[in-house]
Amino acid sequence: MAKTEALDVTAETAAGRLAALRAELAQCGVDGFLVPRGDEHQGEYVPPSAERLAWLTGFKGSAGMACVLSGAAAIFVDGRYTLQVRQEVEERLFTPRHVTEEPLSEWLKENLRPGQRLAYDPWLHTEDQVRRLEKTLDGLGASLVALEENPLDAVWRDRPAPPKAEIQLHDLALAGRSSADKREELGGELDKAGVAAAVLTLPDSIAWLLNVRGGDVTHSPLPLSFALLYADGGVEWFVDPDKLTPQVVQQLGNAVSIEAPERLGDSLSRLGKAGHKVLADPATAARWIFERLRAAGAEVLPGADPCLLPKACKNAAELEGMRRAHRRDGAAVSRFLHWLSVEAEARAAGDSDGGPVSEMEAAKRLEAFRAETGELRDLSFDTIAGSGPNGAIVHYRVSEESDRALGQGELFLCDSGGQYPDGTTDITRTLAIGAPSEEMRRRFTLVLKGHIALARARFPKGTSGSQLDSLARYALWQEGLDYDHGTGHGVGSYLNVHEGPQRISKLPNSVALKPGMIVSNEPGYYKTGAYGIRIENLVAVTESPRGEGEEREMLAFETLTLAPIDRRLVLRDLLSAEEAAWLDSYHARVRAEIAPQLEGAARSWLEAATAPLAE
């Protein structure tokens, strides 16, 4: 998440910025304004120039929205950020609200009067989002107003310039398919549907389609751009030409025309004036794009971004790259876990020089081990290194102010990942520092049982992630426990660490899991003010051989992540024989694939950490 010092917002600074925005809204003749976290591309990571929500409120999470009225303001976040938002945002200025339990619609009923005008930037809200807002405001007798210029940008005097990172080719050996092949296939599907062109607004879709990578945002190798994919396989790519190298232009060839970003509107209008049918994704594309097409006379076909599903289903080269990246990453994580086992406990007990290991020190040391591989391009997200009560903050981000020592008798939750040219990793391990309590061990084992249940699952083709979600929660449910986040998200191939359209979650999702998809398996448990537990591996969906007498085609999961799970936290008596066998088998695989990459004390530690459970 790209940050600047200007985003470290004090209460006084936030008050001044809020007052300036309200004054600008009055000049615009509107009564309120919506400030979302997303940018024009709706990405999880945005450049510093698009960090509007953080600049205004101080909230640094990856999802959220503020609503500013003349006499009230609120910020809406999901369950991952309910603790974090109260730490980062001045509550006398912005009332924190849970986005589903205390939604924007309910807050507006209490605070927006009939006849008032609530404004928004049509580049920063999707078609679906705006339609829901229109319905809400119609019910209140208020108006939703699109503004041509963003009023927050008008008062953000030192707003950074847009990024200009150089765009690079993604090696065909790693991509597994040429860009021309992808464009021809997807263009052919548009042609069969009678669609002239599809609007692409997601940077990872465009990067995948054109086999390029960039660096416009941190943690995801993305060039920010827009594109039009035509039924003949041609592409208009709306990208800052300063980012391009001659090698990229030459490799893409004449079928990809390079256009300045500001020319997108002209191309949309041209399609509309010709009366063409144009595909645009209402879940991800900005309202501005839909309005431009409709105004020009286009027949707008709402539908999913055509790159989403083929991008999610990794080919053989991408899967092999992910396996290679996870073997490399597993060795780095294992070196870190060995270092932590030596340093954290000794220093927490005062048996070694220096003070206790801190969260920030641990995060930096883990990054250093990854960097020593020589292949790390970036972290795949800011490392979540939560000691004790900080581990209960699901998406905790350590800072100088929050940095906490790893103390004896506490749990340390570490969620981290790397971006390598051949793959993207995401792993969480929860570790005991000193002797854990029986409650910690019991609840860790319940989370482990859920993790194992999902890892061992076999399921028919056509099954969605939402149909599997309860497998990971069942053991917790039996003791009246649960967690307030999804169980699994899709992961890209040297792309976004969070990608769709698949997910494993309580939330309904009709997208069937397909071979080649990669998802996380990450159940957890969080005791506010005490500790957090999460166990996360990435898994690939695979075809499961049909057994004798079986009538359905079945799928299963291949676990990609390779690093020890803390056996000191496992209550063996809570595991069934099958569950214990799975853990022993997993650790045997970790030992076989990671130990040859380690030496000396680290290798000895790994062999002990992956030994079979005692009966």
Coordinates of C-alpha atoms in Angstrom, one line a residue:
M1 CA 0.0 0.0 0.0
A2 CA 1.8 3.1 -1.2
K3 CA 2.0 5.6 1.6
T4 CA 3.6 9.0 2.1
E5 CA 4.3 11.0 5.2
A6 CA 1.3 13.2 4.4
L7 CA -0.9 10.2 5.1
D8 CA 0.1 10.0 8.8
V9 CA -2.8 12.2 9.8
T10 CA -3.0 13.8 13.3
A11 CA -6.4 14.8 14.8
E12 CA -5.6 18.5 14.1
T13 CA -4.7 17.8 10.5
A14 CA -7.8 15.7 9.9
A15 CA -10.0 18.4 11.4
G16 CA -8.5 21.0 9.0
R17 CA -8.8 18.8 6.0
L18 CA -12.4 17.9 6.8
A19 CA -13.3 21.6 7.2
A20 CA -11.6 22.4 3.9
L21 CA -13.6 19.7 2.1
R22 CA -16.8 20.9 3.6
A23 CA -16.1 24.4 2.4
E24 CA -15.4 23.1 -1.1
L25 CA -18.6 21.1 -1.1
A26 CA -20.6 24.3 -0.2
Q27 CA -18.9 26.0 -3.2
C28 CA -20.1 23.1 -5.4
G29 CA -23.6 23.4 -4.2
V30 CA -23.9 19.9 -2.7
D31 CA -24.6 18.7 0.8
G32 CA -22.3 15.8 1.1
F33 CA -19.6 13.7 -0.7
L34 CA -18.5 10.1 -0.7
V35 CA -14.8 9.3 -0.4
P36 CA -14.1 5.6 -1.3
R37 CA -10.8 3.8 -0.8
G38 CA -10.6 2.7 -4.4
D39 CA -9.2 4.5 -7.4
E40 CA -10.3 4.5 -11.1
H41 CA -9.4 0.9 -11.3
Q42 CA -10.9 -0.3 -8.1
G43 CA -7.7 -2.0 -7.1
E44 CA -6.7 -3.1 -3.6
Y45 CA -3.4 -1.2 -3.9
V46 CA -3.5 2.4 -5.1
P47 CA -0.8 4.9 -5.8
P48 CA -0.1 7.8 -3.4
S49 CA -2.0 10.1 -5.7
A50 CA -5.2 8.1 -5.1
E51 CA -4.9 7.7 -1.3
R52 CA -7.9 10.0 -0.8
L53 CA -9.5 8.2 2.1
A54 CA -6.2 7.9 4.0
W55 CA -5.3 11.6 3.3
L56 CA -8.7 12.7 4.7
T57 CA -9.2 10.4 7.7
G58 CA -5.9 8.7 8.5
F59 CA -7.4 5.2 7.8
K60 CA -4.8 3.0 6.0
G61 CA -6.8 -0.2 5.5
S62 CA -7.3 -1.6 2.0
A63 CA -11.1 -1.2 1.9
G64 CA -13.5 1.4 3.2
M65 CA -15.4 4.6 2.5
A66 CA -16.2 7.8 4.2
C67 CA -19.3 9.9 3.8
V68 CA -19.0 13.6 4.6
L69 CA -22.1 15.8 5.2
S70 CA -22.1 19.4 6.5
G71 CA -22.9 18.4 10.0
A72 CA -21.8 14.7 10.3
A73 CA -19.2 12.3 8.9
A74 CA -18.8 8.5 9.1
I75 CA -16.3 5.9 7.9
F76 CA -17.5 2.5 6.9
V77 CA -15.2 -0.6 7.1
D78 CA -15.6 -4.4 7.1
G79 CA -14.9 -6.8 9.9
R80 CA -11.2 -6.9 9.2
Y81 CA -10.8 -3.3 10.2
T82 CA -13.2 -2.6 13.0
L83 CA -10.3 -2.4 15.6
Q84 CA -7.8 -0.7 13.3
V85 CA -10.2 2.1 12.3
R86 CA -10.6 3.2 15.9
Q87 CA -6.9 3.3 16.3
E88 CA -6.2 5.4 13.2
V89 CA -9.2 7.7 12.9
E90 CA -10.4 10.5 15.1
E91 CA -13.8 9.4 16.2
R92 CA -15.1 12.9 17.1
L93 CA -14.7 13.7 13.3
F94 CA -15.6 10.4 11.7
T95 CA -18.0 7.9 13.3
P96 CA -16.7 4.3 12.7
R97 CA -19.4 2.0 11.3
H98 CA -19.4 -1.7 10.3
V99 CA -20.2 -1.7 6.6
T100 CA -22.7 -4.6 6.9
E101 CA -24.0 -4.3 10.4
E102 CA -24.3 -0.5 10.3
P103 CA -24.4 0.2 6.5
L104 CA -24.3 3.6 4.7
S105 CA -28.0 3.3 3.9
E106 CA -29.0 3.3 7.5
W107 CA -26.6 6.2 8.4
L108 CA -28.0 8.3 5.5
K109 CA -31.5 7.7 6.8
E110 CA -30.5 9.3 10.1
N111 CA -28.4 12.1 8.6
L112 CA -29.5 13.1 5.1
R113 CA -32.6 15.1 4.7
P114 CA -35.1 15.0 1.8
G115 CA -34.1 17.3 -1.0
Q116 CA -30.4 17.3 -0.1
R117 CA -27.8 16.5 -2.7
L118 CA -25.1 13.8 -2.1
A119 CA -22.2 14.0 -4.5
Y120 CA -19.8 11.4 -5.8
D121 CA -16.9 11.1 -8.3
P122 CA -18.1 8.9 -11.1
W123 CA -14.6 7.6 -11.8
L124 CA -14.3 6.2 -8.2
H125 CA -17.6 4.2 -8.0
T126 CA -18.6 1.2 -10.1
E127 CA -21.9 1.0 -12.0
D128 CA -23.3 -1.5 -9.5
Q129 CA -22.3 0.7 -6.5
V130 CA -24.0 3.8 -8.1
R131 CA -27.2 1.9 -8.8
R132 CA -27.4 0.8 -5.2
L133 CA -26.8 4.4 -4.0
E134 CA -29.4 5.7 -6.4
K135 CA -32.0 3.3 -5.0
T136 CA -31.1 4.3 -1.4
L137 CA -31.3 8.1 -2.1
D138 CA -34.5 7.7 -4.1
G139 CA -36.0 6.2 -1.0
L140 CA -34.9 9.1 1.1
G141 CA -36.1 11.8 -1.3
A142 CA -32.6 13.0 -1.8
S143 CA -30.5 13.3 -5.0
L144 CA -27.2 11.6 -6.0
V145 CA -25.1 14.0 -8.0
A146 CA -22.1 13.1 -10.2
L147 CA -19.3 15.8 -10.1
E148 CA -17.0 16.3 -13.1
E149 CA -14.1 17.4 -10.7
N150 CA -13.3 15.7 -7.4
P151 CA -13.7 18.3 -4.6
L152 CA -11.3 16.5 -2.4
D153 CA -8.6 16.8 -5.0
A154 CA -9.2 20.5 -5.1
V155 CA -8.3 20.9 -1.4
W156 CA -5.4 18.3 -1.5
R157 CA -2.8 20.9 -2.2
D158 CA 0.3 18.6 -2.2
R159 CA -1.3 15.7 -3.9
P160 CA 1.5 13.5 -5.5
A161 CA 1.8 13.1 -9.2
P162 CA 0.5 9.9 -10.9
P163 CA 3.1 7.1 -11.0
K164 CA 5.3 6.5 -14.1
A165 CA 7.0 3.2 -13.4
E166 CA 8.6 1.4 -16.4
I167 CA 6.6 -1.4 -17.9
Q168 CA 8.4 -4.7 -18.5
L169 CA 7.6 -7.8 -20.5
H170 CA 6.5 -10.9 -18.6
D171 CA 8.6 -13.9 -19.8
L172 CA 6.6 -16.3 -22.0
A173 CA 8.2 -19.2 -20.2
L174 CA 6.5 -18.0 -17.0
A175 CA 3.2 -16.8 -18.6
G176 CA 2.7 -20.1 -20.4
R177 CA 0.7 -18.5 -23.3
S178 CA 1.5 -15.6 -25.7
S179 CA -0.5 -12.4 -25.5
A180 CA -1.6 -13.0 -29.1
D181 CA -3.0 -16.4 -28.2
K182 CA -5.0 -14.9 -25.3
R183 CA -6.3 -12.0 -27.3
E184 CA -7.3 -14.2 -30.2
E185 CA -9.3 -16.6 -27.9
L186 CA -11.0 -13.9 -25.9
G187 CA -11.7 -11.8 -29.0
G188 CA -13.3 -14.9 -30.6
E189 CA -15.6 -15.2 -27.7
L190 CA -16.7 -11.6 -28.0
D191 CA -17.3 -12.2 -31.8
K192 CA -19.5 -15.2 -31.1
A193 CA -21.6 -13.1 -28.7
G194 CA -22.0 -10.3 -31.2
V195 CA -20.0 -7.9 -29.1
A196 CA -17.7 -5.4 -30.8
A197 CA -15.4 -4.7 -27.8
A198 CA -14.9 -5.2 -24.1
V199 CA -13.8 -2.4 -21.8
L200 CA -10.9 -3.5 -19.5
T201 CA -10.4 -1.4 -16.4
L202 CA -8.6 -3.8 -14.0
P203 CA -4.8 -3.4 -14.3
D204 CA -4.2 -7.1 -13.5
S205 CA -6.5 -8.1 -16.3
I206 CA -4.6 -6.0 -18.8
A207 CA -1.2 -7.1 -17.4
W208 CA -2.3 -10.7 -17.8
L209 CA -3.7 -10.2 -21.3
L210 CA -0.7 -8.4 -22.7
N211 CA 2.0 -10.4 -20.7
V212 CA 3.4 -7.2 -19.1
R213 CA 4.2 -6.2 -15.6
G214 CA 4.8 -2.8 -14.0
G215 CA 5.4 -0.9 -10.7
D216 CA 2.8 1.8 -10.4
V217 CA 1.6 0.5 -7.0
T218 CA 3.4 -1.3 -4.2
H219 CA 3.1 -5.0 -3.6
S220 CA 1.5 -5.7 -7.0
P221 CA 3.5 -5.6 -10.2
L222 CA 0.9 -3.5 -12.1
P223 CA 1.0 -0.8 -14.7
L224 CA -2.1 1.4 -14.3
S225 CA -4.0 1.6 -17.6
F226 CA -7.2 1.0 -19.4
A227 CA -7.8 -1.1 -22.6
L228 CA -10.4 -2.0 -25.2
L229 CA -10.3 -5.6 -26.4
Y230 CA -11.9 -6.0 -29.8
A231 CA -13.6 -9.0 -31.4
D232 CA -10.8 -9.4 -33.9
G233 CA -8.3 -9.8 -31.0
G234 CA -6.9 -6.2 -31.4
V235 CA -6.4 -4.0 -28.4
E236 CA -6.4 -0.3 -27.8
W237 CA -4.2 0.2 -24.8
F238 CA -4.6 3.6 -23.0
V239 CA -1.4 4.0 -21.1
D240 CA 1.1 6.7 -20.4
P241 CA 3.7 6.3 -23.2
D242 CA 6.5 7.4 -20.9
K243 CA 6.2 4.0 -19.1
L244 CA 6.8 2.0 -22.3
T245 CA 10.1 0.6 -23.5
P246 CA 10.8 -0.1 -27.2
Q247 CA 11.0 -3.8 -26.3
V248 CA 7.4 -3.8 -25.0
V249 CA 6.0 -2.0 -28.0
Q250 CA 7.9 -4.3 -30.4
Q251 CA 6.8 -7.5 -28.7
L252 CA 3.1 -6.5 -28.7
G253 CA 3.1 -5.8 -32.4
N254 CA 0.7 -3.9 -34.6
A255 CA -2.4 -5.6 -33.2
V256 CA -2.0 -3.5 -30.0
S257 CA -2.2 0.3 -30.5
I258 CA -0.9 2.6 -27.9
E259 CA -3.1 5.5 -27.0
A260 CA -2.8 8.3 -24.4
P261 CA -5.1 7.6 -21.3
E262 CA -7.1 10.8 -22.0
R263 CA -8.2 9.3 -25.4
L264 CA -10.3 6.6 -23.8
G265 CA -13.4 8.8 -23.8
D266 CA -13.0 9.4 -27.6
S267 CA -12.8 5.7 -28.3
L268 CA -15.9 4.9 -26.2
S269 CA -17.8 7.6 -28.0
R270 CA -16.7 6.3 -31.3
L271 CA -18.1 2.8 -30.4
G272 CA -21.3 4.4 -29.2
K273 CA -21.8 6.5 -32.4
A274 CA -21.4 3.4 -34.5
G275 CA -24.2 1.7 -32.4
H276 CA -21.9 -1.1 -31.4
K277 CA -22.6 -3.6 -28.5
V278 CA -19.9 -3.1 -25.9
L279 CA -19.2 -5.3 -22.9
A280 CA -18.4 -3.6 -19.5
D281 CA -18.3 -5.1 -16.0
P282 CA -20.7 -3.3 -13.7
A283 CA -18.9 -4.8 -10.7
T284 CA -15.5 -3.3 -11.5
A285 CA -15.8 -0.6 -14.2
A286 CA -16.5 3.0 -13.2
R287 CA -19.9 4.6 -13.7
W288 CA -18.2 7.3 -15.9
I289 CA -17.5 4.6 -18.5
F290 CA -21.1 3.4 -18.6
E291 CA -22.4 7.0 -18.9
R292 CA -20.0 7.8 -21.7
L293 CA -21.0 4.7 -23.7
R294 CA -24.7 5.3 -23.1
A295 CA -24.5 9.0 -24.0
A296 CA -22.9 8.1 -27.3
G297 CA -25.5 5.5 -28.2
A298 CA -23.7 2.3 -27.5
E299 CA -25.6 -0.9 -26.5
V300 CA -23.9 -1.6 -23.2
L301 CA -23.8 -5.2 -22.3
P302 CA -23.2 -5.7 -18.6
G303 CA -21.0 -8.7 -18.0
A304 CA -17.9 -10.0 -16.2
D305 CA -14.5 -8.8 -17.3
P306 CA -13.6 -11.5 -19.9
C307 CA -10.1 -11.9 -18.5
L308 CA -11.2 -12.8 -14.9
L309 CA -11.9 -16.5 -15.4
P310 CA -9.0 -17.5 -17.7
K311 CA -6.6 -15.5 -15.6
A312 CA -7.8 -17.3 -12.5
C313 CA -7.3 -20.8 -14.1
K314 CA -3.5 -21.0 -14.1
N315 CA -1.9 -23.0 -16.9
A316 CA 0.8 -25.6 -16.4
A317 CA 3.7 -23.1 -16.7
E318 CA 2.0 -20.8 -14.1
L319 CA 1.3 -23.7 -11.7
E320 CA 4.9 -24.9 -11.9
G321 CA 6.1 -21.4 -11.4
M322 CA 3.9 -21.1 -8.3
R323 CA 5.3 -24.4 -6.9
R324 CA 8.8 -23.2 -7.5
A325 CA 8.1 -19.8 -5.8
H326 CA 6.6 -21.6 -2.8
R327 CA 9.6 -23.9 -2.4
R328 CA 11.9 -20.8 -2.4
D329 CA 9.6 -18.9 -0.1
G330 CA 9.2 -21.8 2.2
A331 CA 12.9 -22.0 2.8
A332 CA 13.0 -18.2 3.5
V333 CA 10.1 -18.5 6.0
S334 CA 11.7 -21.6 7.6
R335 CA 14.9 -19.7 8.1
F336 CA 12.9 -16.9 9.7
L337 CA 11.0 -19.3 12.0
H338 CA 14.3 -20.8 13.1
W339 CA 15.7 -17.3 13.8
L340 CA 12.5 -16.4 15.7
S341 CA 12.6 -19.6 17.8
V342 CA 16.1 -18.8 18.9
E343 CA 15.9 -15.0 19.3
A344 CA 12.3 -14.3 20.5
E345 CA 12.2 -16.7 23.4
A346 CA 15.8 -16.1 24.6
R347 CA 15.4 -12.3 24.5
A348 CA 11.9 -12.3 26.0
A349 CA 13.3 -14.3 28.9
G350 CA 16.3 -12.0 29.2
D351 CA 18.7 -14.8 28.4
S352 CA 20.3 -12.9 25.4
D353 CA 21.7 -9.5 24.7
G354 CA 19.3 -6.8 23.6
G355 CA 15.7 -6.3 24.4
P356 CA 12.9 -8.5 23.3
V357 CA 12.2 -9.0 19.6
S358 CA 9.6 -6.5 18.4
E359 CA 7.0 -6.8 15.7
M360 CA 8.8 -4.4 13.5
E361 CA 12.1 -6.2 13.9
A362 CA 10.4 -9.5 13.1
A363 CA 8.8 -8.2 10.0
K364 CA 12.0 -6.6 8.7
R365 CA 14.0 -9.8 9.4
L366 CA 11.4 -11.9 7.5
E367 CA 11.7 -9.6 4.5
A368 CA 15.5 -9.9 4.7
F369 CA 15.3 -13.7 4.5
R370 CA 13.1 -13.4 1.4
A371 CA 15.4 -10.8 -0.1
E372 CA 18.4 -13.2 0.4
T373 CA 16.8 -15.5 -2.2
G374 CA 17.8 -13.0 -4.9
E375 CA 14.4 -13.3 -6.6
L376 CA 12.2 -11.2 -4.4
R377 CA 10.7 -8.3 -6.3
D378 CA 8.4 -6.9 -3.5
L379 CA 6.4 -8.1 -0.6
S380 CA 2.9 -9.2 -1.8
F381 CA 1.4 -7.0 1.0
D382 CA 2.5 -5.3 4.1
T383 CA 3.5 -8.0 6.6
I384 CA 1.0 -8.5 9.4
A385 CA 3.2 -9.1 12.5
G386 CA 0.9 -9.1 15.5
S387 CA 2.1 -9.9 19.0
G388 CA -0.4 -10.7 21.8
P389 CA -3.5 -8.4 21.5
N390 CA -2.3 -6.9 18.2
G391 CA -2.7 -10.4 16.6
A392 CA -6.5 -10.0 17.2
I393 CA -6.5 -7.1 14.7
V394 CA -7.2 -9.1 11.5
H395 CA -5.3 -6.8 9.1
Y396 CA -3.0 -5.2 11.7
R397 CA -0.2 -3.1 10.3
V398 CA 2.7 -2.4 12.6
S399 CA 3.9 1.2 12.9
E400 CA 6.5 3.0 15.1
E401 CA 3.6 3.9 17.5
S402 CA 2.0 0.4 17.7
D403 CA 5.2 -1.7 17.6
R404 CA 5.1 -4.2 20.5
A405 CA 7.5 -6.7 21.9
L406 CA 7.0 -10.4 21.5
G407 CA 6.3 -11.4 25.1
Q408 CA 6.6 -14.7 27.0
G409 CA 3.4 -16.7 27.2
E410 CA 1.9 -14.9 24.2
L411 CA 1.0 -15.8 20.6
F412 CA 2.6 -14.1 17.6
L413 CA 0.6 -14.0 14.4
C414 CA 2.6 -13.4 11.2
D415 CA 0.9 -13.1 7.8
S416 CA 3.2 -12.4 5.0
G417 CA 4.0 -13.0 1.3
G418 CA 6.4 -12.3 -1.5
Q419 CA 6.2 -11.4 -5.2
Y420 CA 8.6 -13.4 -7.3
P421 CA 8.8 -13.4 -11.1
D422 CA 7.4 -17.0 -11.1
G423 CA 4.7 -16.7 -8.5
T424 CA 3.0 -14.9 -5.6
T425 CA 3.0 -16.2 -2.1
D426 CA 0.8 -15.6 1.0
I427 CA 1.3 -17.5 4.3
T428 CA 0.2 -17.1 7.9
R429 CA 1.8 -18.9 10.9
T430 CA 0.8 -18.4 14.5
L431 CA 3.6 -19.1 16.9
A432 CA 3.9 -19.6 20.7
I433 CA 6.5 -17.4 22.4
G434 CA 7.3 -19.4 25.6
A435 CA 4.6 -21.6 27.1
P436 CA 1.1 -21.1 25.6
S437 CA -2.1 -21.4 27.8
E438 CA -4.4 -24.4 27.4
E439 CA -7.1 -22.1 25.9
M440 CA -4.6 -20.9 23.3
R441 CA -3.7 -24.5 22.4
R442 CA -7.4 -25.6 22.3
R443 CA -8.5 -22.8 20.0
F444 CA -5.4 -23.2 17.8
T445 CA -6.2 -26.8 17.4
L446 CA -9.8 -26.0 16.5
V447 CA -8.6 -23.6 13.8
L448 CA -6.1 -26.3 12.6
K449 CA -9.0 -28.9 12.3
G450 CA -10.8 -26.4 10.1
H451 CA -7.7 -25.9 8.0
I452 CA -7.2 -29.6 7.6
A453 CA -10.9 -30.2 6.7
L454 CA -10.6 -27.8 3.8
A455 CA -7.2 -29.1 2.7
R456 CA -8.5 -32.7 2.6
A457 CA -11.8 -31.8 0.9
R458 CA -13.0 -33.6 -2.3
F459 CA -15.9 -32.0 -4.0
P460 CA -17.9 -32.3 -7.3
K461 CA -17.1 -30.2 -10.3
G462 CA -19.4 -27.2 -10.1
T463 CA -18.9 -26.6 -6.4
S464 CA -18.4 -23.0 -5.4
G465 CA -16.2 -21.8 -2.5
S466 CA -19.2 -20.6 -0.5
Q467 CA -20.4 -24.3 -0.4
L468 CA -17.1 -25.3 1.2
D469 CA -16.7 -22.5 3.7
S470 CA -18.4 -24.2 6.6
L471 CA -15.9 -27.1 6.5
A472 CA -13.3 -24.6 7.9
R473 CA -15.6 -23.3 10.6
Y474 CA -17.3 -26.4 11.8
A475 CA -14.9 -27.2 14.7
L476 CA -15.1 -23.6 15.9
W477 CA -18.8 -23.5 15.6
Q478 CA -19.2 -26.5 17.9
E479 CA -17.6 -24.5 20.7
G480 CA -19.5 -21.3 19.9
L481 CA -16.6 -19.6 18.1
D482 CA -16.1 -18.1 14.6
Y483 CA -14.1 -15.5 12.7
D484 CA -15.2 -12.4 10.9
H485 CA -13.5 -12.8 7.5
G486 CA -13.5 -15.0 4.5
T487 CA -11.8 -18.4 4.5
G488 CA -10.1 -18.1 1.2
H489 CA -9.3 -15.6 -1.6
G490 CA -7.9 -16.2 -5.1
V491 CA -4.2 -15.4 -5.8
G492 CA -2.6 -14.3 -9.0
S493 CA 0.5 -15.5 -10.8
Y494 CA 3.0 -12.7 -10.1
L495 CA 0.0 -10.5 -10.0
N496 CA -2.5 -9.5 -7.2
V497 CA -2.3 -11.4 -4.0
H498 CA -6.1 -11.1 -3.8
E499 CA -7.8 -11.9 -7.1
G500 CA -11.3 -13.1 -8.2
P501 CA -13.7 -14.3 -9.2
Q502 CA -13.4 -17.3 -6.9
R503 CA -13.4 -17.1 -3.1
I504 CA -14.2 -19.3 -0.1
S505 CA -16.5 -17.3 2.1
K506 CA -19.9 -17.2 3.9
L507 CA -20.9 -14.6 1.3
P508 CA -22.8 -16.2 -1.6
N509 CA -20.6 -16.8 -4.7
S510 CA -21.8 -18.7 -7.7
V511 CA -18.4 -19.0 -9.3
A512 CA -17.5 -22.7 -9.4
L513 CA -14.0 -23.7 -8.4
K514 CA -12.0 -24.9 -11.5
P515 CA -8.7 -26.8 -12.0
G516 CA -5.8 -24.3 -12.0
M517 CA -7.5 -21.8 -9.6
I518 CA -5.4 -20.9 -6.6
V519 CA -7.1 -20.0 -3.3
S520 CA -6.0 -19.4 0.3
N521 CA -7.0 -21.7 3.1
E522 CA -7.0 -19.5 6.2
P523 CA -9.4 -20.1 9.0
G524 CA -8.7 -18.2 12.2
Y525 CA -9.9 -17.1 15.7
Y526 CA -9.4 -13.7 17.3
K527 CA -9.9 -12.9 21.0
T528 CA -10.0 -9.1 21.3
G529 CA -7.4 -7.7 23.6
A530 CA -5.6 -11.0 24.0
Y531 CA -4.4 -12.9 20.8
G532 CA -5.1 -13.9 17.3
I533 CA -4.8 -17.3 15.5
R534 CA -4.7 -17.9 11.8
I535 CA -3.2 -20.8 9.8
E536 CA -2.9 -20.0 6.1
N537 CA -1.6 -22.1 3.1
L538 CA -2.3 -21.5 -0.6
V539 CA -3.9 -24.4 -2.4
A540 CA -4.4 -25.2 -6.1
V541 CA -7.6 -26.8 -7.4
T542 CA -6.8 -30.1 -9.1
E543 CA -8.8 -32.9 -10.7
S544 CA -9.2 -35.8 -8.3
P545 CA -8.9 -39.3 -9.8
R546 CA -12.2 -41.1 -10.1
G547 CA -12.4 -44.1 -7.7
E548 CA -14.1 -47.3 -8.4
G549 CA -17.9 -46.9 -8.3
E550 CA -17.7 -43.1 -8.2
E551 CA -20.2 -41.4 -10.5
R552 CA -19.2 -37.8 -10.4
E553 CA -16.1 -35.9 -11.6
M554 CA -14.4 -34.7 -8.4
L555 CA -11.9 -32.0 -7.5
A556 CA -9.5 -31.6 -4.7
F557 CA -6.8 -29.2 -3.4
E558 CA -3.0 -29.4 -3.8
T559 CA -1.3 -27.5 -0.9
L560 CA 1.4 -25.2 -2.3
T561 CA 2.7 -23.5 0.8
L562 CA 5.6 -25.3 2.6
A563 CA 6.5 -24.2 6.1
P564 CA 6.1 -25.8 9.6
I565 CA 2.9 -25.4 11.6
D566 CA 3.7 -24.9 15.3
R567 CA 3.3 -28.3 16.9
R568 CA 3.6 -26.9 20.4
L569 CA 0.2 -25.4 19.9
V570 CA -1.5 -28.6 18.8
L571 CA -3.6 -30.7 21.3
R572 CA -3.1 -34.1 19.9
D573 CA -6.2 -35.5 21.6
L574 CA -8.5 -33.1 19.8
L575 CA -7.3 -34.4 16.4
S576 CA -8.8 -37.5 14.8
A577 CA -6.4 -40.1 13.4
E578 CA -7.0 -38.8 9.9
E579 CA -6.3 -35.2 10.9
A580 CA -3.1 -36.2 12.7
A581 CA -2.0 -38.2 9.7
W582 CA -2.6 -35.2 7.4
L583 CA -0.4 -33.0 9.6
D584 CA 2.4 -35.6 9.8
S585 CA 2.2 -36.1 6.0
Y586 CA 2.3 -32.3 5.4
H587 CA 5.3 -31.9 7.7
A588 CA 7.1 -34.8 6.0
R589 CA 6.6 -33.0 2.7
V590 CA 7.9 -29.8 4.1
R591 CA 10.9 -31.6 5.5
A592 CA 11.6 -33.3 2.1
E593 CA 11.3 -30.2 0.0
I594 CA 12.7 -27.5 2.4
A595 CA 15.4 -29.2 4.4
P596 CA 17.8 -29.6 1.4
Q597 CA 17.7 -25.8 1.1
L598 CA 18.8 -25.3 4.7
E599 CA 22.1 -25.9 6.5
G600 CA 23.4 -26.3 10.0
A601 CA 21.2 -25.2 12.9
A602 CA 18.3 -24.1 10.7
R603 CA 18.1 -27.5 9.1
S604 CA 18.2 -29.3 12.5
W605 CA 15.5 -27.0 13.7
L606 CA 13.3 -27.8 10.7
E607 CA 13.7 -31.5 11.1
A608 CA 12.6 -31.2 14.8
A609 CA 9.7 -28.8 13.9
T610 CA 8.4 -31.3 11.3
A611 CA 8.7 -34.5 13.3
P612 CA 5.6 -36.6 13.6
L613 CA 3.2 -35.8 16.4
A614 CA 3.6 -37.9 19.6
E615 CA 0.8 -40.4 20.2

